[in-house]
Amino acid sequence: MSPSQESVFTEYETDTSQTSKLIRKFKETPFVPIGMAGFAAVVGYGLYKLKHRGDTKMSLHLIHMRVAAQGFVVGALTCGVLYSMFRDYMVKPKE
């Protein structure tokens, strides 16, 4: 790119550190990190409960843990989509 041309992506080029990029992404889509944290929490809790599962087979316990983790992530993404639709169509002023 020649020096006389302005860059179209100036906002994205100024954020050079990984932390600032991550913070910007979290502000744009807040439900994605919530889904990731919920997934980690469900998996952590499931692994903790693995020791005290009683008579339940391990495969059944792992299936329940997987379904719970996937359900949390899908729920968080659904809430994120509904939030962005609400923000774009209901709150956004008509042009």
Short mmCIF file of N, CA and C in Angstrom, two decimals:
data_model
loop_
_atom_site.label_atom_id
_atom_site.label_comp_id
_atom_site.label_asym_id
_atom_site.label_seq_id
_atom_site.Cartn_x
_atom_site.Cartn_y
_atom_site.Cartn_z
N MET A 1 0.85 -1.15 0.00
CA MET A 1 0.00 0.00 0.00
C MET A 1 0.91 1.23 0.00
N SER A 2 0.61 2.18 -0.83
CA SER A 2 1.44 3.37 -0.91
C SER A 2 1.13 4.32 0.26
N PRO A 3 2.10 5.17 0.63
CA PRO A 3 1.88 6.07 1.77
C PRO A 3 0.79 7.11 1.53
N SER A 4 0.46 7.41 0.28
CA SER A 4 -0.54 8.43 0.00
C SER A 4 -1.96 7.92 0.22
N GLN A 5 -2.15 6.61 0.24
CA GLN A 5 -3.48 6.05 0.43
C GLN A 5 -3.75 5.85 1.93
N GLU A 6 -4.98 6.17 2.33
CA GLU A 6 -5.37 5.93 3.72
C GLU A 6 -5.87 4.49 3.85
N SER A 7 -5.62 3.91 4.98
CA SER A 7 -6.06 2.55 5.23
C SER A 7 -7.54 2.56 5.61
N VAL A 8 -8.23 1.57 5.15
CA VAL A 8 -9.65 1.43 5.47
C VAL A 8 -9.82 0.88 6.89
N PHE A 9 -8.87 0.09 7.34
CA PHE A 9 -8.97 -0.60 8.62
C PHE A 9 -8.09 0.06 9.68
N THR A 10 -8.17 1.36 9.84
CA THR A 10 -7.31 2.04 10.80
C THR A 10 -7.61 1.60 12.23
N GLU A 11 -8.87 1.38 12.55
CA GLU A 11 -9.23 0.96 13.92
C GLU A 11 -8.63 -0.40 14.24
N TYR A 12 -8.65 -1.29 13.28
CA TYR A 12 -8.13 -2.64 13.50
C TYR A 12 -6.60 -2.67 13.49
N GLU A 13 -5.98 -1.78 12.75
CA GLU A 13 -4.52 -1.76 12.68
C GLU A 13 -3.90 -1.11 13.92
N THR A 14 -4.63 -0.22 14.58
CA THR A 14 -4.07 0.41 15.77
C THR A 14 -4.05 -0.54 16.96
N ASP A 15 -4.96 -1.49 17.01
CA ASP A 15 -4.97 -2.48 18.09
C ASP A 15 -3.96 -3.57 17.76
N THR A 16 -2.77 -3.43 18.27
CA THR A 16 -1.73 -4.40 17.94
C THR A 16 -1.56 -5.47 19.00
N SER A 17 -1.88 -5.17 20.26
CA SER A 17 -1.68 -6.18 21.29
C SER A 17 -2.86 -7.16 21.31
N GLN A 18 -2.57 -8.37 21.71
CA GLN A 18 -3.61 -9.40 21.77
C GLN A 18 -4.66 -9.07 22.82
N THR A 19 -4.24 -8.46 23.89
CA THR A 19 -5.19 -8.12 24.96
C THR A 19 -6.20 -7.10 24.49
N SER A 20 -5.76 -6.07 23.78
CA SER A 20 -6.70 -5.06 23.30
C SER A 20 -7.65 -5.64 22.25
N LYS A 21 -7.17 -6.55 21.42
CA LYS A 21 -8.05 -7.21 20.46
C LYS A 21 -9.09 -8.06 21.17
N LEU A 22 -8.66 -8.77 22.23
CA LEU A 22 -9.58 -9.62 22.98
C LEU A 22 -10.64 -8.78 23.70
N ILE A 23 -10.24 -7.67 24.28
CA ILE A 23 -11.19 -6.79 24.97
C ILE A 23 -12.18 -6.20 23.98
N ARG A 24 -11.70 -5.82 22.80
CA ARG A 24 -12.60 -5.27 21.78
C ARG A 24 -13.62 -6.30 21.34
N LYS A 25 -13.19 -7.54 21.15
CA LYS A 25 -14.10 -8.61 20.75
C LYS A 25 -15.13 -8.89 21.84
N PHE A 26 -14.70 -8.85 23.11
CA PHE A 26 -15.63 -9.10 24.21
C PHE A 26 -16.68 -8.00 24.30
N LYS A 27 -16.30 -6.76 23.96
CA LYS A 27 -17.27 -5.67 23.97
C LYS A 27 -18.26 -5.80 22.81
N GLU A 28 -17.79 -6.30 21.66
CA GLU A 28 -18.67 -6.45 20.50
C GLU A 28 -19.66 -7.60 20.71
N THR A 29 -19.21 -8.71 21.25
CA THR A 29 -20.05 -9.88 21.46
C THR A 29 -19.88 -10.39 22.88
N PRO A 30 -20.65 -9.84 23.83
CA PRO A 30 -20.42 -10.19 25.24
C PRO A 30 -20.86 -11.59 25.62
N PHE A 31 -21.71 -12.23 24.85
CA PHE A 31 -22.21 -13.54 25.24
C PHE A 31 -21.27 -14.68 24.86
N VAL A 32 -20.33 -14.44 23.98
CA VAL A 32 -19.36 -15.48 23.62
C VAL A 32 -18.45 -15.82 24.80
N PRO A 33 -17.84 -14.84 25.47
CA PRO A 33 -17.03 -15.21 26.63
C PRO A 33 -17.87 -15.78 27.77
N ILE A 34 -19.13 -15.35 27.89
CA ILE A 34 -20.01 -15.94 28.90
C ILE A 34 -20.23 -17.41 28.59
N GLY A 35 -20.44 -17.75 27.32
CA GLY A 35 -20.60 -19.14 26.91
C GLY A 35 -19.34 -19.95 27.15
N MET A 36 -18.19 -19.35 26.87
CA MET A 36 -16.93 -20.05 27.10
C MET A 36 -16.70 -20.30 28.59
N ALA A 37 -16.99 -19.30 29.41
CA ALA A 37 -16.82 -19.46 30.86
C ALA A 37 -17.79 -20.48 31.41
N GLY A 38 -19.02 -20.46 30.91
CA GLY A 38 -20.01 -21.45 31.36
C GLY A 38 -19.62 -22.86 30.96
N PHE A 39 -19.09 -23.01 29.76
CA PHE A 39 -18.61 -24.31 29.31
C PHE A 39 -17.51 -24.82 30.23
N ALA A 40 -16.56 -23.95 30.54
CA ALA A 40 -15.46 -24.35 31.43
C ALA A 40 -15.98 -24.68 32.82
N ALA A 41 -16.97 -23.93 33.31
CA ALA A 41 -17.52 -24.19 34.64
C ALA A 41 -18.27 -25.53 34.67
N VAL A 42 -19.04 -25.81 33.64
CA VAL A 42 -19.78 -27.08 33.60
C VAL A 42 -18.81 -28.26 33.51
N VAL A 43 -17.79 -28.14 32.69
CA VAL A 43 -16.81 -29.21 32.57
C VAL A 43 -16.04 -29.39 33.88
N GLY A 44 -15.66 -28.28 34.50
CA GLY A 44 -14.96 -28.37 35.78
C GLY A 44 -15.81 -29.02 36.86
N TYR A 45 -17.08 -28.62 36.93
CA TYR A 45 -17.99 -29.21 37.90
C TYR A 45 -18.22 -30.69 37.60
N GLY A 46 -18.35 -31.03 36.32
CA GLY A 46 -18.54 -32.43 35.94
C GLY A 46 -17.34 -33.29 36.29
N LEU A 47 -16.15 -32.75 36.10
CA LEU A 47 -14.95 -33.50 36.47
C LEU A 47 -14.83 -33.64 37.98
N TYR A 48 -15.26 -32.62 38.72
CA TYR A 48 -15.25 -32.70 40.17
C TYR A 48 -16.25 -33.77 40.65
N LYS A 49 -17.44 -33.79 40.04
CA LYS A 49 -18.46 -34.75 40.43
C LYS A 49 -18.16 -36.16 39.93
N LEU A 50 -17.20 -36.30 39.04
CA LEU A 50 -16.84 -37.61 38.51
C LEU A 50 -16.39 -38.55 39.63
N LYS A 51 -15.77 -37.98 40.63
CA LYS A 51 -15.30 -38.78 41.75
C LYS A 51 -16.45 -39.32 42.60
N HIS A 52 -17.55 -38.57 42.69
CA HIS A 52 -18.68 -38.93 43.55
C HIS A 52 -19.91 -39.28 42.71
N ARG A 53 -19.75 -40.01 41.65
CA ARG A 53 -20.88 -40.30 40.77
C ARG A 53 -21.71 -41.47 41.25
N GLY A 54 -21.28 -42.24 42.23
CA GLY A 54 -22.05 -43.35 42.76
C GLY A 54 -22.08 -44.52 41.82
N ASP A 55 -23.29 -45.04 41.59
CA ASP A 55 -23.44 -46.23 40.73
C ASP A 55 -23.59 -45.90 39.25
N THR A 56 -23.55 -44.62 38.90
CA THR A 56 -23.71 -44.21 37.50
C THR A 56 -22.49 -44.62 36.69
N LYS A 57 -22.75 -45.15 35.50
CA LYS A 57 -21.63 -45.52 34.61
C LYS A 57 -20.89 -44.26 34.17
N MET A 58 -19.62 -44.43 33.90
CA MET A 58 -18.81 -43.28 33.48
C MET A 58 -19.30 -42.73 32.15
N SER A 59 -19.67 -43.59 31.21
CA SER A 59 -20.11 -43.10 29.90
C SER A 59 -21.38 -42.26 30.03
N LEU A 60 -22.29 -42.67 30.90
CA LEU A 60 -23.52 -41.90 31.10
C LEU A 60 -23.22 -40.55 31.75
N HIS A 61 -22.31 -40.56 32.71
CA HIS A 61 -21.91 -39.30 33.36
C HIS A 61 -21.27 -38.35 32.34
N LEU A 62 -20.40 -38.86 31.49
CA LEU A 62 -19.75 -38.00 30.49
C LEU A 62 -20.75 -37.48 29.46
N ILE A 63 -21.74 -38.28 29.10
CA ILE A 63 -22.76 -37.82 28.16
C ILE A 63 -23.57 -36.69 28.79
N HIS A 64 -23.94 -36.84 30.06
CA HIS A 64 -24.69 -35.78 30.74
C HIS A 64 -23.86 -34.51 30.84
N MET A 65 -22.58 -34.65 31.13
CA MET A 65 -21.70 -33.49 31.23
C MET A 65 -21.58 -32.80 29.87
N ARG A 66 -21.44 -33.56 28.81
CA ARG A 66 -21.33 -32.98 27.47
C ARG A 66 -22.61 -32.24 27.08
N VAL A 67 -23.76 -32.85 27.37
CA VAL A 67 -25.04 -32.22 27.03
C VAL A 67 -25.23 -30.93 27.81
N ALA A 68 -24.86 -30.94 29.09
CA ALA A 68 -24.99 -29.73 29.90
C ALA A 68 -24.08 -28.62 29.38
N ALA A 69 -22.85 -28.96 29.03
CA ALA A 69 -21.91 -27.96 28.53
C ALA A 69 -22.38 -27.40 27.18
N GLN A 70 -22.82 -28.28 26.30
CA GLN A 70 -23.32 -27.81 25.00
C GLN A 70 -24.58 -26.97 25.17
N GLY A 71 -25.45 -27.36 26.08
CA GLY A 71 -26.66 -26.60 26.32
C GLY A 71 -26.36 -25.20 26.82
N PHE A 72 -25.37 -25.08 27.70
CA PHE A 72 -25.00 -23.76 28.20
C PHE A 72 -24.46 -22.89 27.08
N VAL A 73 -23.61 -23.46 26.23
CA VAL A 73 -23.02 -22.68 25.13
C VAL A 73 -24.09 -22.27 24.13
N VAL A 74 -24.97 -23.18 23.76
CA VAL A 74 -26.03 -22.85 22.80
C VAL A 74 -26.97 -21.81 23.40
N GLY A 75 -27.28 -21.93 24.67
CA GLY A 75 -28.13 -20.93 25.33
C GLY A 75 -27.48 -19.56 25.35
N ALA A 76 -26.18 -19.50 25.63
CA ALA A 76 -25.48 -18.22 25.65
C ALA A 76 -25.44 -17.61 24.25
N LEU A 77 -25.19 -18.42 23.24
CA LEU A 77 -25.16 -17.90 21.87
C LEU A 77 -26.55 -17.43 21.43
N THR A 78 -27.59 -18.16 21.83
CA THR A 78 -28.96 -17.75 21.51
C THR A 78 -29.29 -16.41 22.17
N CYS A 79 -28.91 -16.27 23.42
CA CYS A 79 -29.12 -14.98 24.11
C CYS A 79 -28.35 -13.87 23.41
N GLY A 80 -27.14 -14.16 22.95
CA GLY A 80 -26.35 -13.17 22.24
C GLY A 80 -26.98 -12.74 20.93
N VAL A 81 -27.53 -13.69 20.20
CA VAL A 81 -28.20 -13.36 18.94
C VAL A 81 -29.45 -12.54 19.20
N LEU A 82 -30.23 -12.93 20.21
CA LEU A 82 -31.43 -12.17 20.54
C LEU A 82 -31.08 -10.76 21.01
N TYR A 83 -30.00 -10.63 21.80
CA TYR A 83 -29.56 -9.32 22.27
C TYR A 83 -29.13 -8.45 21.09
N SER A 84 -28.37 -9.01 20.16
CA SER A 84 -27.93 -8.19 19.02
C SER A 84 -29.10 -7.82 18.11
N MET A 85 -30.08 -8.73 17.95
CA MET A 85 -31.26 -8.38 17.16
C MET A 85 -32.06 -7.27 17.85
N PHE A 86 -32.21 -7.37 19.17
CA PHE A 86 -32.91 -6.33 19.91
C PHE A 86 -32.20 -5.00 19.78
N ARG A 87 -30.87 -5.02 19.91
CA ARG A 87 -30.08 -3.80 19.83
C ARG A 87 -30.16 -3.18 18.43
N ASP A 88 -30.14 -4.03 17.39
CA ASP A 88 -30.13 -3.50 16.02
C ASP A 88 -31.51 -3.04 15.55
N TYR A 89 -32.56 -3.75 15.95
CA TYR A 89 -33.89 -3.46 15.39
C TYR A 89 -34.81 -2.69 16.32
N MET A 90 -34.66 -2.84 17.61
CA MET A 90 -35.58 -2.17 18.53
C MET A 90 -35.00 -0.87 19.09
N VAL A 91 -33.75 -0.91 19.53
CA VAL A 91 -33.14 0.25 20.18
C VAL A 91 -32.58 1.23 19.17
N LYS A 92 -32.07 0.72 18.05
CA LYS A 92 -31.45 1.56 17.04
C LYS A 92 -32.48 2.54 16.47
N PRO A 93 -32.16 3.83 16.44
CA PRO A 93 -33.13 4.79 15.89
C PRO A 93 -33.33 4.58 14.39
N LYS A 94 -34.53 4.83 13.97
CA LYS A 94 -34.87 4.68 12.53
C LYS A 94 -34.16 5.77 11.73
N GLU A 95 -33.62 5.36 10.60
CA GLU A 95 -32.91 6.32 9.74
C GLU A 95 -33.75 6.73 8.58
#
